[in-house]
Short mmCIF file of C-alpha atoms in Angstrom, two decimals:
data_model
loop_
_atom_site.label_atom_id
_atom_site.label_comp_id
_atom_site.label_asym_id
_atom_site.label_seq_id
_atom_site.Cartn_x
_atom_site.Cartn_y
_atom_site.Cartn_z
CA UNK O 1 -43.87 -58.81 0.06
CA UNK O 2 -45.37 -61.89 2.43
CA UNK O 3 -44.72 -64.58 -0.78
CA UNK O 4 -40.67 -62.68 -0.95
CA UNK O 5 -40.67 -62.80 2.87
CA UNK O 6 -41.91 -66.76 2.37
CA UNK O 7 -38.43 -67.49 0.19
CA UNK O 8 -36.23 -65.44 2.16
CA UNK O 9 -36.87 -68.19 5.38
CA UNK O 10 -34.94 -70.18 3.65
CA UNK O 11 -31.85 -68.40 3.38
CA UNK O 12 -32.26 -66.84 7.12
CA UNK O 13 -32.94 -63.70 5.44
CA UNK O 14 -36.20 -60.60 6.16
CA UNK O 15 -36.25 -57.71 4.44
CA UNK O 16 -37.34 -54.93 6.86
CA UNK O 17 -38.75 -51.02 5.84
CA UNK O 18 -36.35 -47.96 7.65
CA UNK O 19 -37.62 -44.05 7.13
CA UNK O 20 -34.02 -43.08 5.91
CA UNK O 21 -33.14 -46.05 3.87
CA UNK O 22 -36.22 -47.71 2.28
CA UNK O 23 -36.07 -51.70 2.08
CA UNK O 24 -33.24 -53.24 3.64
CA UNK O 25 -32.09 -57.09 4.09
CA UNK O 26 -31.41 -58.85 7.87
CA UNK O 27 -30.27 -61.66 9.04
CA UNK O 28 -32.50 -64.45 11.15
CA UNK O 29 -29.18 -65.90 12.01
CA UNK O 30 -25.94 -65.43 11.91
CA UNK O 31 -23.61 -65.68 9.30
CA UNK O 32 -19.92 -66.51 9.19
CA UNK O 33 -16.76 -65.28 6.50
CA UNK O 34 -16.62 -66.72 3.06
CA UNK O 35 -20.24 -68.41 3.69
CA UNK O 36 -22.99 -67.70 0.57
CA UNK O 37 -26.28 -65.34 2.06
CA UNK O 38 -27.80 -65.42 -0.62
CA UNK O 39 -27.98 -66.75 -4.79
CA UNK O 40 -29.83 -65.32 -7.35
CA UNK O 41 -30.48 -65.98 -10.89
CA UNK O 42 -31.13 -62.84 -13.13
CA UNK O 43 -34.34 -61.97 -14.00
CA UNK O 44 -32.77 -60.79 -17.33
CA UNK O 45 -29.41 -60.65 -18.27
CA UNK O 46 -27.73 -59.74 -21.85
CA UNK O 47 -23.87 -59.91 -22.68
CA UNK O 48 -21.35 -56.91 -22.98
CA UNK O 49 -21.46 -55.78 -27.01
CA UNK O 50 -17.40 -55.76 -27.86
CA UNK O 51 -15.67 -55.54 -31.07
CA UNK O 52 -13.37 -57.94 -30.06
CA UNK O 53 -15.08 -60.77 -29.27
CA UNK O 54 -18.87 -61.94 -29.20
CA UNK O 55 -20.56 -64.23 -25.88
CA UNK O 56 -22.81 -66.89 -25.39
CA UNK O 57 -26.38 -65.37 -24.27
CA UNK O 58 -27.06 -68.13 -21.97
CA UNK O 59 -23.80 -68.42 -20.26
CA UNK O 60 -21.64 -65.85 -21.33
CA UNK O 61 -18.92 -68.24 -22.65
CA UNK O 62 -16.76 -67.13 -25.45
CA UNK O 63 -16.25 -70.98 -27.05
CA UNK O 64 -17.24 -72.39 -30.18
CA UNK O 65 -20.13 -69.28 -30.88
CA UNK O 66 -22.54 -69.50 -33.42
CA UNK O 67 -25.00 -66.87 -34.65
CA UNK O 68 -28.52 -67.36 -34.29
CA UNK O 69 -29.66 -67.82 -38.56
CA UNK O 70 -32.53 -65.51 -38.00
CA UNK O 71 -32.14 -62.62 -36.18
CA UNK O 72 -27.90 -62.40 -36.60
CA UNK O 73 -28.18 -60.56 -32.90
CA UNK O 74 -27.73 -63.29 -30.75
CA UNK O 75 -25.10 -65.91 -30.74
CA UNK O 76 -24.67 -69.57 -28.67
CA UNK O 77 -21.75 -71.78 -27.65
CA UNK O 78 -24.14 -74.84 -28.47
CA UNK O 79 -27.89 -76.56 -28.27
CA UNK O 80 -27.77 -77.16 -24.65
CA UNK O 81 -27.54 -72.82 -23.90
CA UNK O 82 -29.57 -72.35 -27.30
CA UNK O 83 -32.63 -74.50 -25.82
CA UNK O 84 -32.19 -73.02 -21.99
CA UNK O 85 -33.00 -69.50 -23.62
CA UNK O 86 -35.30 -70.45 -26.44
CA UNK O 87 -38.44 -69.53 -24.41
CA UNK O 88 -37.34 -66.14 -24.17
CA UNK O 89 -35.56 -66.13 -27.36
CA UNK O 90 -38.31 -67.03 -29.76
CA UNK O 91 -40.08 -64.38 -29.21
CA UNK O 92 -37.18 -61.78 -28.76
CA UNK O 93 -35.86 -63.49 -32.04
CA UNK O 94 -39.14 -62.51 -33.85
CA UNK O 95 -38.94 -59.10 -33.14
CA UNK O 96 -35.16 -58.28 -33.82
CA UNK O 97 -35.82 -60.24 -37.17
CA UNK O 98 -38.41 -57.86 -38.40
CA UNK O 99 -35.47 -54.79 -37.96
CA UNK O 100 -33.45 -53.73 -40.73
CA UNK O 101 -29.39 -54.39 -40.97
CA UNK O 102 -29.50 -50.55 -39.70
CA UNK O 103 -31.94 -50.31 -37.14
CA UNK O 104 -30.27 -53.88 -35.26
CA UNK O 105 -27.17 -52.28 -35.25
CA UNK O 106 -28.62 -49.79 -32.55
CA UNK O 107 -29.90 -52.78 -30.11
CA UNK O 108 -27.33 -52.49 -27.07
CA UNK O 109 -26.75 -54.64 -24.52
CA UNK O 110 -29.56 -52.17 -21.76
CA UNK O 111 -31.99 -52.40 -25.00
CA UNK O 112 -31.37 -55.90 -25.52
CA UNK O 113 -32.03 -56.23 -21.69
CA UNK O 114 -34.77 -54.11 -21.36
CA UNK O 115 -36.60 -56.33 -24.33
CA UNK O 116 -36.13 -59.29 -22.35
CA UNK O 117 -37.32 -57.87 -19.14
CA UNK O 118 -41.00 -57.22 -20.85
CA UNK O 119 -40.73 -60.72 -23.01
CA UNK O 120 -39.96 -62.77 -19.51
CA UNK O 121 -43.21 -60.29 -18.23
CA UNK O 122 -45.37 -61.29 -20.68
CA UNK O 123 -44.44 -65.17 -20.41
CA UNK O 124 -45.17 -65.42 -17.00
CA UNK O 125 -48.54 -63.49 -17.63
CA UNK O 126 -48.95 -66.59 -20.33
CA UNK O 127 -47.92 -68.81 -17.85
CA UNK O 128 -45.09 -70.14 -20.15
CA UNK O 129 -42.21 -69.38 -17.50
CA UNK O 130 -43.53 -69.96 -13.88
CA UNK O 131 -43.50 -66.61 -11.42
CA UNK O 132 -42.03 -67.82 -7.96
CA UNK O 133 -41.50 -66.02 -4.42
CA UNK O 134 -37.85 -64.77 -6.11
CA UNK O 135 -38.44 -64.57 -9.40
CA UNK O 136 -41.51 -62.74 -10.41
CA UNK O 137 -42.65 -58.83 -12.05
CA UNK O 138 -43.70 -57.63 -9.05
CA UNK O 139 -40.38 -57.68 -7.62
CA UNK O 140 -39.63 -55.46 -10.49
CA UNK O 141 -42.19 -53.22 -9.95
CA UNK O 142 -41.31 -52.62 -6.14
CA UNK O 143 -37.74 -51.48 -6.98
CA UNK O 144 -36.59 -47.91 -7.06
CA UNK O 145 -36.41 -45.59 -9.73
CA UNK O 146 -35.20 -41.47 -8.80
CA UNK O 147 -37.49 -40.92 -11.46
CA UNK O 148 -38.13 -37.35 -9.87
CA UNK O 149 -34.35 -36.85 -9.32
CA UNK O 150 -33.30 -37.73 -12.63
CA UNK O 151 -32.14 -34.38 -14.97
CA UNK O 152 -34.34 -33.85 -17.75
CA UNK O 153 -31.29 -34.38 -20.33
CA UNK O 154 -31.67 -38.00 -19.00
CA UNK O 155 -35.14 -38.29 -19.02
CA UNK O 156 -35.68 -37.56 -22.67
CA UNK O 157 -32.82 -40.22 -23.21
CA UNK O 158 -34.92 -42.66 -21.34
CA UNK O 159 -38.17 -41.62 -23.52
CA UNK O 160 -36.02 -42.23 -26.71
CA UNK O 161 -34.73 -45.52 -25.88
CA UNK O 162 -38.61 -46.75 -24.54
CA UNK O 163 -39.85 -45.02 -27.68
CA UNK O 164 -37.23 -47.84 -29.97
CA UNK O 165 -38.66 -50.56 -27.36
CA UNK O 166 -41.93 -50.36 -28.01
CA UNK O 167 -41.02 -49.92 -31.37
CA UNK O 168 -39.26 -53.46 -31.37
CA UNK O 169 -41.75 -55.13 -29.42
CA UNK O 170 -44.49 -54.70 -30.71
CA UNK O 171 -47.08 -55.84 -27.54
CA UNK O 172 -50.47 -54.93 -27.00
CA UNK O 173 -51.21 -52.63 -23.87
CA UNK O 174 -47.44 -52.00 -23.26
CA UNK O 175 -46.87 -48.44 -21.62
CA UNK O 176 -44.15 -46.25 -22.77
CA UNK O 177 -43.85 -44.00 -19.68
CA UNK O 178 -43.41 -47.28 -17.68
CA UNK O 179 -40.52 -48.69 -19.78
CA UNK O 180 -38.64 -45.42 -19.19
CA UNK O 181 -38.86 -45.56 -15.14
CA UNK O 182 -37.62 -49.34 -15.78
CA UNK O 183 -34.81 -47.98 -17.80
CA UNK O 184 -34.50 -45.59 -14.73
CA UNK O 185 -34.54 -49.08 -12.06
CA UNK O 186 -32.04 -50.60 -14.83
CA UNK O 187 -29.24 -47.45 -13.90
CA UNK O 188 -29.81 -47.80 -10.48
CA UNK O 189 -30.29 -51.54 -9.71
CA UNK O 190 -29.17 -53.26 -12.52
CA UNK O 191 -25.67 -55.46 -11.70
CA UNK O 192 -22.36 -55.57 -14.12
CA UNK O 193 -21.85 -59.48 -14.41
CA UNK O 194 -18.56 -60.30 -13.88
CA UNK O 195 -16.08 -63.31 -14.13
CA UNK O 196 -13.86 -64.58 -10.71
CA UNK O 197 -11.16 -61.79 -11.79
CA UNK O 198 -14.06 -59.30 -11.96
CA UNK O 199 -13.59 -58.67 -15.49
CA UNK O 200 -17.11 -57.63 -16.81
CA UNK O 201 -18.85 -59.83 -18.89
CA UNK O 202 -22.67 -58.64 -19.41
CA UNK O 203 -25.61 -56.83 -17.01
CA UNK O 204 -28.37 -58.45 -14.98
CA UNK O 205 -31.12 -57.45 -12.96
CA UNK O 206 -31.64 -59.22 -9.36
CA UNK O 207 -34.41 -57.84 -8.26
CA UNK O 208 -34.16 -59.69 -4.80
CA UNK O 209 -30.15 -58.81 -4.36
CA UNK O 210 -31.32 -55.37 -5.35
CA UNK O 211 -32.80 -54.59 -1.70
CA UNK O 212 -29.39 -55.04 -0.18
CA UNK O 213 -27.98 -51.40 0.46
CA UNK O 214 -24.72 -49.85 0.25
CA UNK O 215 -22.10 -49.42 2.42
CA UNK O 216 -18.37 -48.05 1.93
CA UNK O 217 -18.03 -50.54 4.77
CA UNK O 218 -19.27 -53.64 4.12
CA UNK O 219 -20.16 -56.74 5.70
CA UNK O 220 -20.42 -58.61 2.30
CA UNK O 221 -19.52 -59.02 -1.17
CA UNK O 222 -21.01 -59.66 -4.67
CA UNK O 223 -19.43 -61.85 -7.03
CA UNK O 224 -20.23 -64.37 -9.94
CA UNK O 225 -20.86 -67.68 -10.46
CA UNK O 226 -21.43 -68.06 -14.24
CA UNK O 227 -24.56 -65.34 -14.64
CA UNK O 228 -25.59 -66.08 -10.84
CA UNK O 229 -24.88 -63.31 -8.29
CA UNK O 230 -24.30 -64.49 -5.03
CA UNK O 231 -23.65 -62.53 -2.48
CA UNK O 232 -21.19 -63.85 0.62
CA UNK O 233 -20.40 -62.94 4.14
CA UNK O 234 -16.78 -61.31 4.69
CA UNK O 235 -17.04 -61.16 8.06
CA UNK O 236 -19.30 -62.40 10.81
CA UNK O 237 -22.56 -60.72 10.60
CA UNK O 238 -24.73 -61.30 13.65
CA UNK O 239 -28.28 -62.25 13.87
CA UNK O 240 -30.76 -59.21 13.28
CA UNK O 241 -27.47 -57.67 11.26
CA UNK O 242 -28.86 -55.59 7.97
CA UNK O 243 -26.53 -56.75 4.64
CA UNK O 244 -24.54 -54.55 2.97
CA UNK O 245 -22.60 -54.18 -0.11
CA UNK O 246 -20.61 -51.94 -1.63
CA UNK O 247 -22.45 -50.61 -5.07
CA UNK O 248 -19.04 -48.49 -6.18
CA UNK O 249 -14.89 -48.85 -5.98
CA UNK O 250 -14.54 -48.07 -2.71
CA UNK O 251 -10.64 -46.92 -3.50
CA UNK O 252 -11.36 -43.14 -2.90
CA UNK O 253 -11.63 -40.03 -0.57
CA UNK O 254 -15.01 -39.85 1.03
CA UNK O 255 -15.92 -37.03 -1.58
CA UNK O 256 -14.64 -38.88 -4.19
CA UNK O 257 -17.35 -41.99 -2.78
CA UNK O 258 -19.79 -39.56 -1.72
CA UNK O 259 -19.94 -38.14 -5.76
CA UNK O 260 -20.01 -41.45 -7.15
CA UNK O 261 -22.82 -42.46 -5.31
CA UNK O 262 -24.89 -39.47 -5.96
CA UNK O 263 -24.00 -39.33 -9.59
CA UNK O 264 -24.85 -43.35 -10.28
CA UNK O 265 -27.27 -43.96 -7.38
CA UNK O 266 -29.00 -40.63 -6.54
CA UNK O 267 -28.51 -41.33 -2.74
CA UNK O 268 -25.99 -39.88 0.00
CA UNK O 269 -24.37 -42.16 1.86
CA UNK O 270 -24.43 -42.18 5.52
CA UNK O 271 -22.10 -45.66 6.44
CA UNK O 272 -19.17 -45.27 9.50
CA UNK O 273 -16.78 -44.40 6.71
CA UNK O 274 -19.20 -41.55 5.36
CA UNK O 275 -20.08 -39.66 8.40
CA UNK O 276 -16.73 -39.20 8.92
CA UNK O 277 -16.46 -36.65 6.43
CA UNK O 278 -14.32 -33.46 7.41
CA UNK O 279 -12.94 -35.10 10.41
CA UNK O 280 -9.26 -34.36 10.83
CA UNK O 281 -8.57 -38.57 10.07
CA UNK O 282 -10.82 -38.03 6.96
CA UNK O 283 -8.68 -35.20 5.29
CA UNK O 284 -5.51 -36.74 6.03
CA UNK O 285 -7.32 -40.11 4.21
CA UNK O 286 -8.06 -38.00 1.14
CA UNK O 287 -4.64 -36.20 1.15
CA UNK O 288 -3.06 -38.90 0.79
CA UNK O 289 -4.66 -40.68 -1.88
CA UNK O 290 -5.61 -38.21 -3.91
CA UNK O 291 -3.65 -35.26 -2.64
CA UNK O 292 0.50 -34.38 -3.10
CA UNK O 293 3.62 -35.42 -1.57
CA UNK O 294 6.17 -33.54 0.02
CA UNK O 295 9.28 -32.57 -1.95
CA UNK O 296 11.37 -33.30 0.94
CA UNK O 297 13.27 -36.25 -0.28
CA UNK O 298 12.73 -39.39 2.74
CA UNK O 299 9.74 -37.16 4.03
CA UNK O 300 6.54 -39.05 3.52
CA UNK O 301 4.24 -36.67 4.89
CA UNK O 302 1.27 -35.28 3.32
CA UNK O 303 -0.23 -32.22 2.48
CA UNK O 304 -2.69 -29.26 3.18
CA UNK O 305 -3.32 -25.63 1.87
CA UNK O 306 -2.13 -23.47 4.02
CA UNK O 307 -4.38 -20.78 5.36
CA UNK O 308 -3.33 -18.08 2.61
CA UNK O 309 -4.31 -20.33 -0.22
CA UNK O 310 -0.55 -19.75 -2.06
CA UNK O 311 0.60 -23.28 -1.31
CA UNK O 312 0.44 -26.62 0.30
CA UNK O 313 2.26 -27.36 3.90
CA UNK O 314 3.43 -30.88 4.61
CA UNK O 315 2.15 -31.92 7.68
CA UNK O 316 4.75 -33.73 8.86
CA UNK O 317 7.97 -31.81 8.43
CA UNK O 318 6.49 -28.18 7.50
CA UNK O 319 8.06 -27.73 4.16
CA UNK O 320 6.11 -25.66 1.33
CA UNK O 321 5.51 -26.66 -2.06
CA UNK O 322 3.55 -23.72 -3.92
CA UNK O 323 0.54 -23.86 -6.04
CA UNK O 324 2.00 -22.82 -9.71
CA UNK O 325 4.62 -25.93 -8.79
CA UNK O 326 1.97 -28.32 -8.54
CA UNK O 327 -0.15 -26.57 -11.46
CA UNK O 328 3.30 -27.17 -13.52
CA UNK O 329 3.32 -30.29 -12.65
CA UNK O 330 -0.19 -31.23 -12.73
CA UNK O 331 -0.40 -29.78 -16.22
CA UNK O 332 2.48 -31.68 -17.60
CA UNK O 333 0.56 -35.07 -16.12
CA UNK O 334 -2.31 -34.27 -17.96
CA UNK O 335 -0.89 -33.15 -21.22
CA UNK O 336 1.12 -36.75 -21.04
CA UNK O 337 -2.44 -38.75 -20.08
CA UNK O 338 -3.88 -36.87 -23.30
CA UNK O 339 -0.95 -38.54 -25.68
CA UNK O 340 -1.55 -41.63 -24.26
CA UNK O 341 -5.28 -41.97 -24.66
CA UNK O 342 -4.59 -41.43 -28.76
CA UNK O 343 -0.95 -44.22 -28.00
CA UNK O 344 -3.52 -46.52 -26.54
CA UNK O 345 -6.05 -46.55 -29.33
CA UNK O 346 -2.95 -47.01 -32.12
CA UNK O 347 -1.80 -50.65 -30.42
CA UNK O 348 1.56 -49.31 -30.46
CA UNK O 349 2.24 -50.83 -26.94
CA UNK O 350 5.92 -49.69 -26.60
CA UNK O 351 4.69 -46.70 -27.36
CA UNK O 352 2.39 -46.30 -24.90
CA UNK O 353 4.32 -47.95 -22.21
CA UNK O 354 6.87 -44.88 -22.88
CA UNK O 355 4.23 -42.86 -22.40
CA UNK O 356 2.75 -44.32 -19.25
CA UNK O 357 6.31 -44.64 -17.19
CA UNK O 358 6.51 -40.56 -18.46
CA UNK O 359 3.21 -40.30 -16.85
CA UNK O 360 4.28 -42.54 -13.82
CA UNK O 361 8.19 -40.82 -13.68
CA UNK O 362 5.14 -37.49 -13.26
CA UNK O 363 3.28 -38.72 -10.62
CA UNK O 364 6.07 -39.84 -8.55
CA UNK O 365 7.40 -36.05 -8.30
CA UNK O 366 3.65 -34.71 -7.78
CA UNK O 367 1.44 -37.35 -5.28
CA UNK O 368 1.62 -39.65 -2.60
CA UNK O 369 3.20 -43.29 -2.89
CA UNK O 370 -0.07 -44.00 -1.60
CA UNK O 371 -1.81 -42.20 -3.91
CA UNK O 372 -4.92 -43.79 -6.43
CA UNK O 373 -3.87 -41.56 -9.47
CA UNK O 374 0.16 -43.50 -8.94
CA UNK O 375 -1.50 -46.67 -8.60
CA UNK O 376 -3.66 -46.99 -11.50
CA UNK O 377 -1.20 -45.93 -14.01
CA UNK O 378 0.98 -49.01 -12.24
CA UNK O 379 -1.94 -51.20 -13.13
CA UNK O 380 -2.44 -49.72 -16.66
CA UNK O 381 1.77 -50.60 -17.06
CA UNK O 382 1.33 -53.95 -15.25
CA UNK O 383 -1.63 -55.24 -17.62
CA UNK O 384 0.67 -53.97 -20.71
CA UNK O 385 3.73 -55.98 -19.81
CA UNK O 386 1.29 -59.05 -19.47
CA UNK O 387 0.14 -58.47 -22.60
CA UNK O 388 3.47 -58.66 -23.96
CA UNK O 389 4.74 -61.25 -21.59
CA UNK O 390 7.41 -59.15 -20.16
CA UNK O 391 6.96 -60.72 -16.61
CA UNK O 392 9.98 -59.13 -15.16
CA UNK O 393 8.50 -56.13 -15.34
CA UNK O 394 5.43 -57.07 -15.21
CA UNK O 395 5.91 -58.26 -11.29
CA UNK O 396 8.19 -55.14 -10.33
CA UNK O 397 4.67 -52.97 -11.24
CA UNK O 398 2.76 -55.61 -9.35
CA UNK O 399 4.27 -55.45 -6.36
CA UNK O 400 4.33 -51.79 -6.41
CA UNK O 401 0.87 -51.79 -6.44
CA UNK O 402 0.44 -54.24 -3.38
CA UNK O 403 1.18 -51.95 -0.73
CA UNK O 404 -1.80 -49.14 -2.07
CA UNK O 405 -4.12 -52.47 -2.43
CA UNK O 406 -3.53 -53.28 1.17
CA UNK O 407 -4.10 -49.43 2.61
CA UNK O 408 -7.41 -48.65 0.07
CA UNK O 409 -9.23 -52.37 0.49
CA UNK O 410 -10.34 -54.59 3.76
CA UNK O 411 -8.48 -57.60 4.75
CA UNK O 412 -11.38 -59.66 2.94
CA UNK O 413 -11.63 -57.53 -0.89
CA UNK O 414 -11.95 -59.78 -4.00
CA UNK O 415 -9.20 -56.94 -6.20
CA UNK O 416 -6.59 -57.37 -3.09
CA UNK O 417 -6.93 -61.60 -3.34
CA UNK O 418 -6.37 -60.77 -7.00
CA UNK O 419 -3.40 -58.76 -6.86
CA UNK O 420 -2.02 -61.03 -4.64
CA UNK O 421 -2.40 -64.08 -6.48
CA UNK O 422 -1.36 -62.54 -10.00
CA UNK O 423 1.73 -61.50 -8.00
CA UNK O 424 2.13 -65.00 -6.70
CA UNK O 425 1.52 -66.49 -10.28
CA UNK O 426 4.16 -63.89 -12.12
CA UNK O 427 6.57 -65.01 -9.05
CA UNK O 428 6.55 -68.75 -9.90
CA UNK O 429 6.99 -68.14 -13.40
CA UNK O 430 10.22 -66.44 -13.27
CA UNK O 431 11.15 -68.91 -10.06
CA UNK O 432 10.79 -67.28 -7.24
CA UNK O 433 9.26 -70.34 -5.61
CA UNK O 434 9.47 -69.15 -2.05
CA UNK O 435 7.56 -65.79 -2.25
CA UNK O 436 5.71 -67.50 -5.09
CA UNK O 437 4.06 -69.22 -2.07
CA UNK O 438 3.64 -66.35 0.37
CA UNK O 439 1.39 -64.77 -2.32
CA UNK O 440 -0.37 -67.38 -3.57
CA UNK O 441 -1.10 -68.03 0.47
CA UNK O 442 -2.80 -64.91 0.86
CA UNK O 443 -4.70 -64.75 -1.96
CA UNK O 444 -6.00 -68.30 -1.30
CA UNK O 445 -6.97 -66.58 2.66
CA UNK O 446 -8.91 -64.05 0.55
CA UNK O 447 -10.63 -65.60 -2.37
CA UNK O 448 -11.65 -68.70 -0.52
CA UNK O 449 -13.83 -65.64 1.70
CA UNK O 450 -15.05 -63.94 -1.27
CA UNK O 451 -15.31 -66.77 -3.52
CA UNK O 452 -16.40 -69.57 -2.00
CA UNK O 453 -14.28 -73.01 -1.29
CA UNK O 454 -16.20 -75.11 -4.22
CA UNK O 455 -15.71 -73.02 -7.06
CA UNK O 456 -13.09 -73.90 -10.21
CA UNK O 457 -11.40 -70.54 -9.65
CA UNK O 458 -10.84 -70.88 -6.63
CA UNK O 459 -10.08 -74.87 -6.82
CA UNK O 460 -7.60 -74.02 -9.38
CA UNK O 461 -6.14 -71.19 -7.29
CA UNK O 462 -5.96 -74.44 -4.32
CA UNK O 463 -4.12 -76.74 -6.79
CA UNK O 464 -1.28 -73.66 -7.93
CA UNK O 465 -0.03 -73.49 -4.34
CA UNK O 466 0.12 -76.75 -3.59
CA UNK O 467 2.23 -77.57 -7.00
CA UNK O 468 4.07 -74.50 -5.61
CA UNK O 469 4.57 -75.81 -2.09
CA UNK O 470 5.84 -79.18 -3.80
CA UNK O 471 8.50 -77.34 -5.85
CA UNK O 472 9.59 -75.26 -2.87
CA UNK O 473 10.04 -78.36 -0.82
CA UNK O 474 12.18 -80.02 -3.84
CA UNK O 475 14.07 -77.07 -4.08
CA UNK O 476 14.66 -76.60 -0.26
CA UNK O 477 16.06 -80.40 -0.18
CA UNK O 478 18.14 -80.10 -3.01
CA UNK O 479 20.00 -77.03 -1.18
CA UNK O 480 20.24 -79.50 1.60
CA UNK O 481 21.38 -82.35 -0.08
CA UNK O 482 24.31 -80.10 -1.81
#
């Protein structure tokens, strides 16, 4: 803990021990919006296994690949990211070599990482990789893993997948109960690597970012930079401030939260949006976004049961709708999200855009506007017309998503920035310059909080609005000039 506590200094960071919460990060000074708290190479990483399309193990790029010739598992975009890794590689190399076709087939991306977590172990023990204040075993060792609170379903899962481990491995002295409480630490500390648009691209395991607790409310956010994790201020935190995160989508009733947390983490969370729970606000909060709308046309009020458990009241202008309505309804939306799951996996995309706007046309009669369900079938429609360029339509389900973005996220969320600038981007492509720039203007006030001023994303993000300011001043002149 003292050598951790010695590399923390640095950053203005102490990690401090609570009875309710375990280890927890602080500040030694303060820290404003958008600035970095902390950076963090993983102690082991491996990429995402898709069908579609293989990544670089080093860097996670998806450019000129090539297989590694002797174990097939592992591929590189070129000799530079092929002789970063080789330390590590060699010897996981060796061992994936030995498998049969069959038995390689069933190395996933937590076995892969799991592998490399005991390979970089037993390097540093060598002395081949050096062990430093942030990147050692022990910091490994000290993190959490609800062993005793996992179901024994899981734990036998855990026992199997040490079991084909050690089985892989091979090492002297290597303990199988021990690799399946890291497999344990892996599902409850473990990171999804993601890109700037938070599409996921592999896992890691940050030991040091790790400590940082949850909150439903936070103070900070984790993003990417290549397989780094850094992990940035969105608002001022004060000196002697604790660091928080938010481990889940935070887009959710506080039971919705509260089940996620407990399912994934194995904690309950107590943060100022938590304790809430049950408090008049909090059920009008869940109502709405995951609750029913009034059938009142122009009545945007939201509903309750009502004492005799037959129905639900609106609250607003005291109109009924009654449970075998909303089971009608509910059932049809279901039946619908059924056909679509078996449209989706056919590739037919006009076919399952029918099916989606049936789903949406659905929704609209049974929940909120505000409502998560409504808003993630918008974003399943929006990605589709991307896909097929249809940007017309692809910007009317955009912007119908914006307003649910802006209730569900803080000002300073990395998904909000994103909406915002994909609306801003679909807007200058079919030439609406103006609000072209009004979007692109708020996701730049977002992203450059979230992700930093000196990154390409976000550079690239810098260099759209200006061209976009340029052609809105030409086209502003040219009205004049008329």
């Amino acid at each position: 803990m003292e050598e951790l506590q010695s590399g923390l200094n640095d950053w203005g960071l102490f990690v401090s021990t609570l009875p309710d919460k375990g280890r927890c990060l602080f500040t030694t000074r303060d820290f404003h919006p958008g600035e970095a708290i902390l950076r963090e190479k993983p102690y082991a990483s491996a990429p995402n296994k898709s069908g579609v399309e293989s990544r670089c193990d080093r860097c996670f790029g998806t450019s000129n690949l090539k297989k590694c010739s002797a174990c097939q598992v592992v591929w590189y975009c070129g000799s530079s990211c092929q002789k970063e890794e080789w330390k590590l590689h060699r010897l996981e190399c060796d061992a994936l070599s030995k498998l049969d076709k069959e038995r390689r087939k069933s190395v996933t991306p937590s076995i892969r990482l799991m592998l490399r977590l005991y390979i970089r172990m037993r390097l540093e023990t060598q002395r081949v990789i050096p062990a430093t204040t942030m990147e050692n075993y022990k910091l490994v060792e000290a993190l959490v893993s609800h062993m005793t609170e996992i179901d024994e379903k899981q734990l036998v899962l855990y026992a199997q997948m040490a079991n084909l481990v050690n089985l892989i491995l091979q090492m002297p002295n290597i303990n199988i109960k021990e690799i399946a409480e890291n497999f344990s630490k892996l599902a409850c500390n473990a990171h999804t690597i993601c890109d700037s648009e938070l599409r996921p691209l592999g896992t890691g395991l940050f030991p040091v970012i790790s400590i940082i607790n949850h909150s439903c409310l936070p103070n900070s956010v984790l993003v990417f930079e290549g397989r780094s994790a850094v992990v940035r201020a969105v608002q001022h935190i004060p000196k002697n401030s604790e660091v928080l995160i938010s481990y889940i989508e935070t887009a959710g009733s506080t039971m919705t939260r509260q089940k996620a947390l407990k399912e994934q983490y194995l904690f309950t969370c107590k943060c100022l949006r938590c304790i809430k729970v049950g408090q008049p606000e909090d059920i009008k909060e869940g109502a709405i976004l995951e609750g029913y709308c009034c059938k009142n046309i122009g009545c945007d009020g939201f509903l309750l049961r009502d004492s005799d458990d037959k129905g639900f009241i609106c609250q607003l202008c005291g109109l009924v709708r009654s449970k075998e309505e909303i089971k009608e309804v509910a059932s049809e939306v279901k039946s619908v999200s059924d056909k679509a799951l078996t449209s989706t996996s056919s590739q037919n995309y006009q076919e399952t855009i029918s099916t989606y706007k049936t789903i949406e046309k659905l929704q609209r009669k049974l929940c909120h506007r505000f409502s998560i369900n409504l808003m993630q079938t918008r974003e399943k429609l929006l990605k589709m017309f991307m896909e097929l360029q249809d940007w017309c339509e692809a910007l009317s389900y955009c912007r119908l998503t914006i307003p649910v973005y802006e209730r569900v996220y803080p000002k300073f969320h990395p998904l909000l920035g994103l909406q915002y600038y994909t609306c801003g981007k679909l807007e200058w492509l079919l030439g609406d310059t103006e609000n072209a720039v009004k979007s692109l203007t708020k996701a730049v006030d977002i992203l450059q909080i979230t992700h930093g001023t000196n990154t390409p994303f976000v550079k690239e993000l810098l260099m759209k609005l200006d061209e976009a300011r340029a052609e809105a001043s030409y086209k502003l002149s040219s009205k004049e000039d008329e």
